[in-house]
Amino acid sequence: MLGPNKKHATEEIRNPPSDDSYSMIQALFAKNKEIGIYTLSLTILELINQEQIKCDIDLDESYDVGSKLTSEDMEVMKKITFRIANKGELKTSETLAINLLKNMNKNKKFNLKFMAKQSNNPSIANKFEKDLEEFAKAIENENEYDGKNYRDLLENGKLTSKGKELKKEWKDFQGYLESEELSKKYPPESADENSAQILYASCFDIEKNALKSRENNAPLTDFIDKDGYKLLNIIFNNALLHVSEKRKGDGIFYGVNDKYTIPGGG
């Protein structure tokens, strides 16, 4: 992986290369060029950071999810509770993400274990898929992204020369986030910047590595400390695996795989 030149790095390495949304950074420079469950999970992380979703965790120790879900993982999920407290003005995609959670859990307060169990229900999974599609379209509209073209960075599904250069810069920033040496030398200057860096790290699936060199000083960072981003992706992935109304040709890719299954599924 490319990374920053540690010898010549300056405090400027702390600055993200662009002001693109977390969703677009994840789509263009990390996993794929689609909007789906990872984007939804990132949006929920943002909402936790904004305190639009209150996250209460009854677990002190750090936690890592293994290659397969275990009964211990389910007990950890039980100790992570979401309470939807959205107030004020939200983007359309954020409102849709919150409504998706309400529809899935039939309540404004629930723990992740309950949501995981709900994801096994085909009728709930069917509604989740429809809600996810509506959410994905809102993200695309907000970013003026049609899946193949985005600003002057993506054209017909391929990164432009400017897009390729920006990708290299994001690789350097990713290297900074993962580097214990650089993170200690140029640490985030506030709790807000600390959380923002963890959000950026989540775009590249390196959030736990980044947190090792940063403070766990906010609800978002505590959620990440318990592998919360990964747990959300597993739950949403499981819901799509339980969809009974299979549809084709909608142009939406969700990144679904069956690596993890939620106990109690059909």
PDB file of C-alpha atoms in Angstrom:
ATOM      1  CA  MET A   1       0.000   0.000   0.000  1.00  0.00           C
ATOM      2  CA  LEU A   2       1.183   3.488  -0.779  1.00  0.00           C
ATOM      3  CA  GLY A   3       1.748   5.686   2.215  1.00  0.00           C
ATOM      4  CA  PRO A   4       3.137   9.068   3.213  1.00  0.00           C
ATOM      5  CA  ASN A   5       6.861   9.695   3.140  1.00  0.00           C
ATOM      6  CA  LYS A   6       7.493   9.685   6.885  1.00  0.00           C
ATOM      7  CA  LYS A   7      10.797  11.486   6.506  1.00  0.00           C
ATOM      8  CA  HIS A   8       9.305  14.451   4.669  1.00  0.00           C
ATOM      9  CA  ALA A   9       5.822  14.493   6.227  1.00  0.00           C
ATOM     10  CA  THR A  10       4.655  17.741   7.822  1.00  0.00           C
ATOM     11  CA  GLU A  11       1.636  18.648   9.929  1.00  0.00           C
ATOM     12  CA  GLU A  12      -0.249  19.140   6.644  1.00  0.00           C
ATOM     13  CA  ILE A  13      -0.562  15.353   6.498  1.00  0.00           C
ATOM     14  CA  ARG A  14      -3.414  15.736   8.997  1.00  0.00           C
ATOM     15  CA  ASN A  15      -5.559  17.478   6.380  1.00  0.00           C
ATOM     16  CA  PRO A  16      -7.890  15.354   4.194  1.00  0.00           C
ATOM     17  CA  PRO A  17      -7.065  15.796   0.482  1.00  0.00           C
ATOM     18  CA  SER A  18     -10.592  16.939  -0.442  1.00  0.00           C
ATOM     19  CA  ASP A  19     -13.952  17.823   1.028  1.00  0.00           C
ATOM     20  CA  ASP A  20     -15.813  15.021  -0.731  1.00  0.00           C
ATOM     21  CA  SER A  21     -18.427  13.273   1.401  1.00  0.00           C
ATOM     22  CA  TYR A  22     -17.498  10.144   3.321  1.00  0.00           C
ATOM     23  CA  SER A  23     -19.846   8.235   1.024  1.00  0.00           C
ATOM     24  CA  MET A  24     -18.031   9.321  -2.120  1.00  0.00           C
ATOM     25  CA  ILE A  25     -14.581   8.734  -0.638  1.00  0.00           C
ATOM     26  CA  GLN A  26     -15.612   5.190   0.250  1.00  0.00           C
ATOM     27  CA  ALA A  27     -17.189   4.575  -3.144  1.00  0.00           C
ATOM     28  CA  LEU A  28     -14.436   6.039  -5.316  1.00  0.00           C
ATOM     29  CA  PHE A  29     -11.233   5.305  -3.462  1.00  0.00           C
ATOM     30  CA  ALA A  30     -11.908   2.285  -1.261  1.00  0.00           C
ATOM     31  CA  LYS A  31     -14.201  -0.647  -2.066  1.00  0.00           C
ATOM     32  CA  ASN A  32     -16.104  -0.009  -5.268  1.00  0.00           C
ATOM     33  CA  LYS A  33     -17.962   2.649  -7.216  1.00  0.00           C
ATOM     34  CA  GLU A  34     -21.388   1.709  -5.870  1.00  0.00           C
ATOM     35  CA  ILE A  35     -23.592   2.915  -3.062  1.00  0.00           C
ATOM     36  CA  GLY A  36     -24.933   0.289  -0.661  1.00  0.00           C
ATOM     37  CA  ILE A  37     -24.658  -1.181   2.815  1.00  0.00           C
ATOM     38  CA  TYR A  38     -21.207   0.281   3.530  1.00  0.00           C
ATOM     39  CA  THR A  39     -22.534   3.733   2.685  1.00  0.00           C
ATOM     40  CA  LEU A  40     -25.507   3.191   4.975  1.00  0.00           C
ATOM     41  CA  SER A  41     -23.223   2.158   7.840  1.00  0.00           C
ATOM     42  CA  LEU A  42     -21.020   5.222   7.272  1.00  0.00           C
ATOM     43  CA  THR A  43     -24.080   7.460   7.381  1.00  0.00           C
ATOM     44  CA  ILE A  44     -25.094   5.923  10.705  1.00  0.00           C
ATOM     45  CA  LEU A  45     -21.581   6.585  12.017  1.00  0.00           C
ATOM     46  CA  GLU A  46     -22.007  10.223  10.989  1.00  0.00           C
ATOM     47  CA  LEU A  47     -25.373  10.385  12.749  1.00  0.00           C
ATOM     48  CA  ILE A  48     -23.819   8.958  15.923  1.00  0.00           C
ATOM     49  CA  ASN A  49     -21.080  11.568  15.674  1.00  0.00           C
ATOM     50  CA  GLN A  50     -23.716  14.301  15.293  1.00  0.00           C
ATOM     51  CA  GLU A  51     -25.631  12.845  18.262  1.00  0.00           C
ATOM     52  CA  GLN A  52     -28.655  12.386  16.027  1.00  0.00           C
ATOM     53  CA  ILE A  53     -28.413   8.758  17.121  1.00  0.00           C
ATOM     54  CA  LYS A  54     -27.507   8.240  20.763  1.00  0.00           C
ATOM     55  CA  CYS A  55     -25.273   5.214  21.287  1.00  0.00           C
ATOM     56  CA  ASP A  56     -25.122   3.660  24.750  1.00  0.00           C
ATOM     57  CA  ILE A  57     -22.564   0.899  25.319  1.00  0.00           C
ATOM     58  CA  ASP A  58     -22.540  -1.287  28.423  1.00  0.00           C
ATOM     59  CA  LEU A  59     -19.093  -2.747  27.771  1.00  0.00           C
ATOM     60  CA  ASP A  60     -15.753  -1.385  28.948  1.00  0.00           C
ATOM     61  CA  GLU A  61     -13.264  -3.549  27.076  1.00  0.00           C
ATOM     62  CA  SER A  62     -12.369  -3.211  23.420  1.00  0.00           C
ATOM     63  CA  TYR A  63     -13.898  -5.901  21.215  1.00  0.00           C
ATOM     64  CA  ASP A  64     -13.078  -7.477  17.854  1.00  0.00           C
ATOM     65  CA  VAL A  65     -15.451  -9.524  15.727  1.00  0.00           C
ATOM     66  CA  GLY A  66     -13.871 -12.682  14.335  1.00  0.00           C
ATOM     67  CA  SER A  67     -14.253 -14.384  10.973  1.00  0.00           C
ATOM     68  CA  LYS A  68     -17.607 -15.891  11.971  1.00  0.00           C
ATOM     69  CA  LEU A  69     -20.284 -14.609  14.314  1.00  0.00           C
ATOM     70  CA  THR A  70     -20.363 -16.286  17.709  1.00  0.00           C
ATOM     71  CA  SER A  71     -22.721 -16.281  20.680  1.00  0.00           C
ATOM     72  CA  GLU A  72     -20.270 -13.885  22.347  1.00  0.00           C
ATOM     73  CA  ASP A  73     -20.656 -11.474  19.425  1.00  0.00           C
ATOM     74  CA  MET A  74     -24.420 -11.565  19.899  1.00  0.00           C
ATOM     75  CA  GLU A  75     -24.031 -10.746  23.594  1.00  0.00           C
ATOM     76  CA  VAL A  76     -21.818  -7.781  22.696  1.00  0.00           C
ATOM     77  CA  MET A  77     -24.525  -6.606  20.288  1.00  0.00           C
ATOM     78  CA  LYS A  78     -27.004  -6.804  23.157  1.00  0.00           C
ATOM     79  CA  LYS A  79     -24.896  -4.316  25.101  1.00  0.00           C
ATOM     80  CA  ILE A  80     -24.932  -1.700  22.318  1.00  0.00           C
ATOM     81  CA  THR A  81     -28.144   0.325  22.278  1.00  0.00           C
ATOM     82  CA  PHE A  82     -29.253   2.931  19.739  1.00  0.00           C
ATOM     83  CA  ARG A  83     -31.741   5.632  20.598  1.00  0.00           C
ATOM     84  CA  ILE A  84     -32.885   7.777  17.708  1.00  0.00           C
ATOM     85  CA  ALA A  85     -32.971  11.375  18.873  1.00  0.00           C
ATOM     86  CA  ASN A  86     -32.832  13.221  15.552  1.00  0.00           C
ATOM     87  CA  LYS A  87     -33.480  16.911  15.953  1.00  0.00           C
ATOM     88  CA  GLY A  88     -33.111  19.810  13.564  1.00  0.00           C
ATOM     89  CA  GLU A  89     -32.462  19.760   9.853  1.00  0.00           C
ATOM     90  CA  LEU A  90     -31.036  16.652   8.222  1.00  0.00           C
ATOM     91  CA  LYS A  91     -30.044  15.753   4.686  1.00  0.00           C
ATOM     92  CA  THR A  92     -32.547  13.583   2.815  1.00  0.00           C
ATOM     93  CA  SER A  93     -30.209  10.586   2.961  1.00  0.00           C
ATOM     94  CA  GLU A  94     -29.818  10.981   6.736  1.00  0.00           C
ATOM     95  CA  THR A  95     -33.576  11.131   7.235  1.00  0.00           C
ATOM     96  CA  LEU A  96     -33.981   8.019   5.091  1.00  0.00           C
ATOM     97  CA  ALA A  97     -31.275   6.190   7.072  1.00  0.00           C
ATOM     98  CA  ILE A  98     -33.058   7.008  10.327  1.00  0.00           C
ATOM     99  CA  ASN A  99     -36.412   5.942   8.927  1.00  0.00           C
ATOM    100  CA  LEU A 100     -34.824   2.696   7.717  1.00  0.00           C
ATOM    101  CA  LEU A 101     -33.683   1.947  11.258  1.00  0.00           C
ATOM    102  CA  LYS A 102     -37.144   2.747  12.621  1.00  0.00           C
ATOM    103  CA  ASN A 103     -38.800   0.479  10.052  1.00  0.00           C
ATOM    104  CA  MET A 104     -36.372  -2.326  10.737  1.00  0.00           C
ATOM    105  CA  ASN A 105     -36.690  -2.178  14.518  1.00  0.00           C
ATOM    106  CA  LYS A 106     -40.269  -0.910  14.933  1.00  0.00           C
ATOM    107  CA  ASN A 107     -38.989   1.454  17.591  1.00  0.00           C
ATOM    108  CA  LYS A 108     -36.727   4.445  18.237  1.00  0.00           C
ATOM    109  CA  LYS A 109     -34.719   2.524  20.845  1.00  0.00           C
ATOM    110  CA  PHE A 110     -33.199  -0.909  20.285  1.00  0.00           C
ATOM    111  CA  ASN A 111     -29.989  -2.860  20.690  1.00  0.00           C
ATOM    112  CA  LEU A 112     -27.922  -4.356  17.881  1.00  0.00           C
ATOM    113  CA  LYS A 113     -28.773  -7.902  18.898  1.00  0.00           C
ATOM    114  CA  PHE A 114     -32.460  -7.173  18.369  1.00  0.00           C
ATOM    115  CA  MET A 115     -31.726  -5.563  15.004  1.00  0.00           C
ATOM    116  CA  ALA A 116     -29.638  -8.590  14.028  1.00  0.00           C
ATOM    117  CA  LYS A 117     -32.542 -10.908  14.839  1.00  0.00           C
ATOM    118  CA  GLN A 118     -34.892  -8.668  12.888  1.00  0.00           C
ATOM    119  CA  SER A 119     -32.644  -8.962   9.834  1.00  0.00           C
ATOM    120  CA  ASN A 120     -33.542 -12.677   9.628  1.00  0.00           C
ATOM    121  CA  ASN A 121     -37.221 -11.869   9.018  1.00  0.00           C
ATOM    122  CA  PRO A 122     -37.971 -11.991   5.251  1.00  0.00           C
ATOM    123  CA  SER A 123     -40.744  -9.381   5.428  1.00  0.00           C
ATOM    124  CA  ILE A 124     -38.462  -6.964   7.288  1.00  0.00           C
ATOM    125  CA  ALA A 125     -35.628  -7.814   4.909  1.00  0.00           C
ATOM    126  CA  ASN A 126     -37.833  -7.043   1.916  1.00  0.00           C
ATOM    127  CA  LYS A 127     -38.697  -3.615   3.354  1.00  0.00           C
ATOM    128  CA  PHE A 128     -35.047  -3.033   4.211  1.00  0.00           C
ATOM    129  CA  GLU A 129     -34.024  -3.649   0.607  1.00  0.00           C
ATOM    130  CA  LYS A 130     -36.544  -1.116  -0.673  1.00  0.00           C
ATOM    131  CA  ASP A 131     -35.506   1.430   1.947  1.00  0.00           C
ATOM    132  CA  LEU A 132     -31.854   0.866   1.075  1.00  0.00           C
ATOM    133  CA  GLU A 133     -32.523   1.499  -2.594  1.00  0.00           C
ATOM    134  CA  GLU A 134     -34.285   4.774  -1.774  1.00  0.00           C
ATOM    135  CA  PHE A 135     -31.399   5.759   0.506  1.00  0.00           C
ATOM    136  CA  ALA A 136     -28.819   4.937  -2.191  1.00  0.00           C
ATOM    137  CA  LYS A 137     -30.627   7.099  -4.738  1.00  0.00           C
ATOM    138  CA  ALA A 138     -30.697   9.989  -2.265  1.00  0.00           C
ATOM    139  CA  ILE A 139     -26.925   9.704  -1.745  1.00  0.00           C
ATOM    140  CA  GLU A 140     -26.401   9.748  -5.504  1.00  0.00           C
ATOM    141  CA  ASN A 141     -28.658  12.784  -5.935  1.00  0.00           C
ATOM    142  CA  GLU A 142     -26.989  14.707  -3.117  1.00  0.00           C
ATOM    143  CA  ASN A 143     -23.556  14.099  -4.634  1.00  0.00           C
ATOM    144  CA  GLU A 144     -24.637  14.416  -8.289  1.00  0.00           C
ATOM    145  CA  TYR A 145     -23.356  10.906  -8.895  1.00  0.00           C
ATOM    146  CA  ASP A 146     -24.974   8.491 -11.342  1.00  0.00           C
ATOM    147  CA  GLY A 147     -22.775   5.481 -10.670  1.00  0.00           C
ATOM    148  CA  LYS A 148     -20.459   6.214 -13.593  1.00  0.00           C
ATOM    149  CA  ASN A 149     -19.771   9.936 -13.472  1.00  0.00           C
ATOM    150  CA  TYR A 150     -18.794  12.213 -10.607  1.00  0.00           C
ATOM    151  CA  ARG A 151     -17.508  15.759 -10.937  1.00  0.00           C
ATOM    152  CA  ASP A 152     -14.221  15.759 -12.860  1.00  0.00           C
ATOM    153  CA  LEU A 153     -12.977  12.693 -10.974  1.00  0.00           C
ATOM    154  CA  LEU A 154     -14.962   9.870 -12.579  1.00  0.00           C
ATOM    155  CA  GLU A 155     -16.023   9.561 -16.193  1.00  0.00           C
ATOM    156  CA  ASN A 156     -17.878   6.550 -17.620  1.00  0.00           C
ATOM    157  CA  GLY A 157     -16.958   4.495 -14.569  1.00  0.00           C
ATOM    158  CA  LYS A 158     -13.219   5.228 -14.725  1.00  0.00           C
ATOM    159  CA  LEU A 159     -11.138   7.631 -12.710  1.00  0.00           C
ATOM    160  CA  THR A 160      -9.891  10.595 -14.718  1.00  0.00           C
ATOM    161  CA  SER A 161      -6.276  11.737 -14.466  1.00  0.00           C
ATOM    162  CA  LYS A 162      -7.377  14.135 -11.729  1.00  0.00           C
ATOM    163  CA  GLY A 163      -9.254  11.309 -10.008  1.00  0.00           C
ATOM    164  CA  LYS A 164      -6.149   9.109 -10.086  1.00  0.00           C
ATOM    165  CA  GLU A 165      -4.039  11.876  -8.566  1.00  0.00           C
ATOM    166  CA  LEU A 166      -6.599  12.423  -5.831  1.00  0.00           C
ATOM    167  CA  LYS A 167      -6.677   8.688  -5.145  1.00  0.00           C
ATOM    168  CA  LYS A 168      -2.918   8.786  -4.520  1.00  0.00           C
ATOM    169  CA  GLU A 169      -3.419  11.650  -2.076  1.00  0.00           C
ATOM    170  CA  TRP A 170      -6.104   9.683  -0.246  1.00  0.00           C
ATOM    171  CA  LYS A 171      -3.714   6.729  -0.098  1.00  0.00           C
ATOM    172  CA  ASP A 172      -1.185   8.988   1.612  1.00  0.00           C
ATOM    173  CA  PHE A 173      -3.825  10.191   4.062  1.00  0.00           C
ATOM    174  CA  GLN A 174      -4.853   6.584   4.660  1.00  0.00           C
ATOM    175  CA  GLY A 175      -1.217   5.791   5.409  1.00  0.00           C
ATOM    176  CA  TYR A 176      -1.122   8.622   7.939  1.00  0.00           C
ATOM    177  CA  LEU A 177      -4.261   7.324   9.654  1.00  0.00           C
ATOM    178  CA  GLU A 178      -2.686   3.866  10.001  1.00  0.00           C
ATOM    179  CA  SER A 179       0.796   5.055  10.984  1.00  0.00           C
ATOM    180  CA  GLU A 180       1.341   5.074  14.731  1.00  0.00           C
ATOM    181  CA  GLU A 181       4.479   7.171  14.282  1.00  0.00           C
ATOM    182  CA  LEU A 182       2.817   9.906  12.199  1.00  0.00           C
ATOM    183  CA  SER A 183      -0.405   9.861  14.186  1.00  0.00           C
ATOM    184  CA  LYS A 184       1.555  10.446  17.383  1.00  0.00           C
ATOM    185  CA  LYS A 185       3.713  13.128  15.770  1.00  0.00           C
ATOM    186  CA  TYR A 186       0.753  14.941  14.184  1.00  0.00           C
ATOM    187  CA  PRO A 187      -2.240  14.016  16.337  1.00  0.00           C
ATOM    188  CA  PRO A 188      -5.747  15.400  15.838  1.00  0.00           C
ATOM    189  CA  GLU A 189      -6.021  18.792  17.521  1.00  0.00           C
ATOM    190  CA  SER A 190      -9.512  18.370  18.941  1.00  0.00           C
ATOM    191  CA  ALA A 191     -12.074  15.736  19.838  1.00  0.00           C
ATOM    192  CA  ASP A 192     -14.038  16.664  16.708  1.00  0.00           C
ATOM    193  CA  GLU A 193     -11.007  16.154  14.480  1.00  0.00           C
ATOM    194  CA  ASN A 194     -10.269  12.883  16.257  1.00  0.00           C
ATOM    195  CA  SER A 195     -13.766  11.571  15.431  1.00  0.00           C
ATOM    196  CA  ALA A 196     -13.541  12.874  11.866  1.00  0.00           C
ATOM    197  CA  GLN A 197     -10.301  10.960  11.342  1.00  0.00           C
ATOM    198  CA  ILE A 198     -11.953   7.779  12.615  1.00  0.00           C
ATOM    199  CA  LEU A 199     -14.794   8.353  10.147  1.00  0.00           C
ATOM    200  CA  TYR A 200     -12.291   8.771   7.319  1.00  0.00           C
ATOM    201  CA  ALA A 201     -10.541   5.601   8.455  1.00  0.00           C
ATOM    202  CA  SER A 202     -13.882   3.767   8.331  1.00  0.00           C
ATOM    203  CA  CYS A 203     -14.125   4.625   4.637  1.00  0.00           C
ATOM    204  CA  PHE A 204     -11.071   2.409   4.140  1.00  0.00           C
ATOM    205  CA  ASP A 205     -11.930  -0.283   6.721  1.00  0.00           C
ATOM    206  CA  ILE A 206      -8.955   0.687   8.884  1.00  0.00           C
ATOM    207  CA  GLU A 207     -10.921   2.343  11.693  1.00  0.00           C
ATOM    208  CA  LYS A 208      -9.693  -0.040  14.407  1.00  0.00           C
ATOM    209  CA  ASN A 209      -6.054   0.465  13.358  1.00  0.00           C
ATOM    210  CA  ALA A 210      -6.485   4.243  13.354  1.00  0.00           C
ATOM    211  CA  LEU A 211      -8.088   4.188  16.799  1.00  0.00           C
ATOM    212  CA  LYS A 212      -5.036   2.472  18.283  1.00  0.00           C
ATOM    213  CA  SER A 213      -3.126   5.757  17.898  1.00  0.00           C
ATOM    214  CA  ARG A 214      -6.016   8.021  18.878  1.00  0.00           C
ATOM    215  CA  GLU A 215      -8.150   8.729  21.899  1.00  0.00           C
ATOM    216  CA  ASN A 216     -11.369   6.880  22.567  1.00  0.00           C
ATOM    217  CA  ASN A 217     -13.127  10.028  23.761  1.00  0.00           C
ATOM    218  CA  ALA A 218     -16.567  10.096  22.113  1.00  0.00           C
ATOM    219  CA  PRO A 219     -19.604   7.859  21.538  1.00  0.00           C
ATOM    220  CA  LEU A 220     -18.463   7.293  17.942  1.00  0.00           C
ATOM    221  CA  THR A 221     -14.959   6.182  18.887  1.00  0.00           C
ATOM    222  CA  ASP A 222     -16.353   3.918  21.621  1.00  0.00           C
ATOM    223  CA  PHE A 223     -18.686   2.347  19.052  1.00  0.00           C
ATOM    224  CA  ILE A 224     -15.724   1.755  16.736  1.00  0.00           C
ATOM    225  CA  ASP A 225     -13.746   0.339  19.671  1.00  0.00           C
ATOM    226  CA  LYS A 226     -16.409  -2.383  19.931  1.00  0.00           C
ATOM    227  CA  ASP A 227     -16.151  -3.092  16.151  1.00  0.00           C
ATOM    228  CA  GLY A 228     -19.471  -1.340  15.593  1.00  0.00           C
ATOM    229  CA  TYR A 229     -18.914  -0.469  11.926  1.00  0.00           C
ATOM    230  CA  LYS A 230     -18.252  -4.103  11.123  1.00  0.00           C
ATOM    231  CA  LEU A 231     -21.293  -5.224  13.128  1.00  0.00           C
ATOM    232  CA  LEU A 232     -23.551  -2.842  11.202  1.00  0.00           C
ATOM    233  CA  ASN A 233     -22.258  -4.147   7.881  1.00  0.00           C
ATOM    234  CA  ILE A 234     -22.867  -7.731   9.023  1.00  0.00           C
ATOM    235  CA  ILE A 235     -26.447  -6.980  10.092  1.00  0.00           C
ATOM    236  CA  PHE A 236     -27.325  -5.133   6.889  1.00  0.00           C
ATOM    237  CA  ASN A 237     -25.649  -7.802   4.782  1.00  0.00           C
ATOM    238  CA  ASN A 238     -27.691 -10.456   6.571  1.00  0.00           C
ATOM    239  CA  ALA A 239     -30.922  -8.586   5.852  1.00  0.00           C
ATOM    240  CA  LEU A 240     -30.214  -8.632   2.114  1.00  0.00           C
ATOM    241  CA  LEU A 241     -29.440 -12.341   2.274  1.00  0.00           C
ATOM    242  CA  HIS A 242     -32.960 -12.880   3.659  1.00  0.00           C
ATOM    243  CA  VAL A 243     -34.797 -10.911   0.980  1.00  0.00           C
ATOM    244  CA  SER A 244     -37.480 -13.138  -0.546  1.00  0.00           C
ATOM    245  CA  GLU A 245     -38.555 -10.768  -3.314  1.00  0.00           C
ATOM    246  CA  LYS A 246     -35.579 -11.036  -5.653  1.00  0.00           C
ATOM    247  CA  ARG A 247     -35.337  -8.178  -8.118  1.00  0.00           C
ATOM    248  CA  LYS A 248     -33.008  -7.662 -11.057  1.00  0.00           C
ATOM    249  CA  GLY A 249     -31.882  -4.772 -13.189  1.00  0.00           C
ATOM    250  CA  ASP A 250     -32.184  -1.942 -10.666  1.00  0.00           C
ATOM    251  CA  GLY A 251     -28.520  -1.035 -11.066  1.00  0.00           C
ATOM    252  CA  ILE A 252     -27.865  -1.161  -7.327  1.00  0.00           C
ATOM    253  CA  PHE A 253     -24.979  -3.199  -5.954  1.00  0.00           C
ATOM    254  CA  TYR A 254     -24.912  -3.826  -2.223  1.00  0.00           C
ATOM    255  CA  GLY A 255     -21.725  -5.811  -1.728  1.00  0.00           C
ATOM    256  CA  VAL A 256     -23.559  -8.788  -0.267  1.00  0.00           C
ATOM    257  CA  ASN A 257     -21.782 -11.961   0.797  1.00  0.00           C
ATOM    258  CA  ASP A 258     -22.665 -14.862   3.072  1.00  0.00           C
ATOM    259  CA  LYS A 259     -19.460 -14.875   5.105  1.00  0.00           C
ATOM    260  CA  TYR A 260     -21.437 -14.037   8.243  1.00  0.00           C
ATOM    261  CA  THR A 261     -24.829 -15.325   9.287  1.00  0.00           C
ATOM    262  CA  ILE A 262     -26.955 -14.167  12.201  1.00  0.00           C
ATOM    263  CA  PRO A 263     -27.935 -17.024  14.556  1.00  0.00           C
ATOM    264  CA  GLY A 264     -31.647 -17.814  14.403  1.00  0.00           C
ATOM    265  CA  GLY A 265     -31.979 -17.194  10.662  1.00  0.00           C
ATOM    266  CA  GLY A 266     -34.312 -19.001   8.338  1.00  0.00           C
TER     267      GLY A 266
END
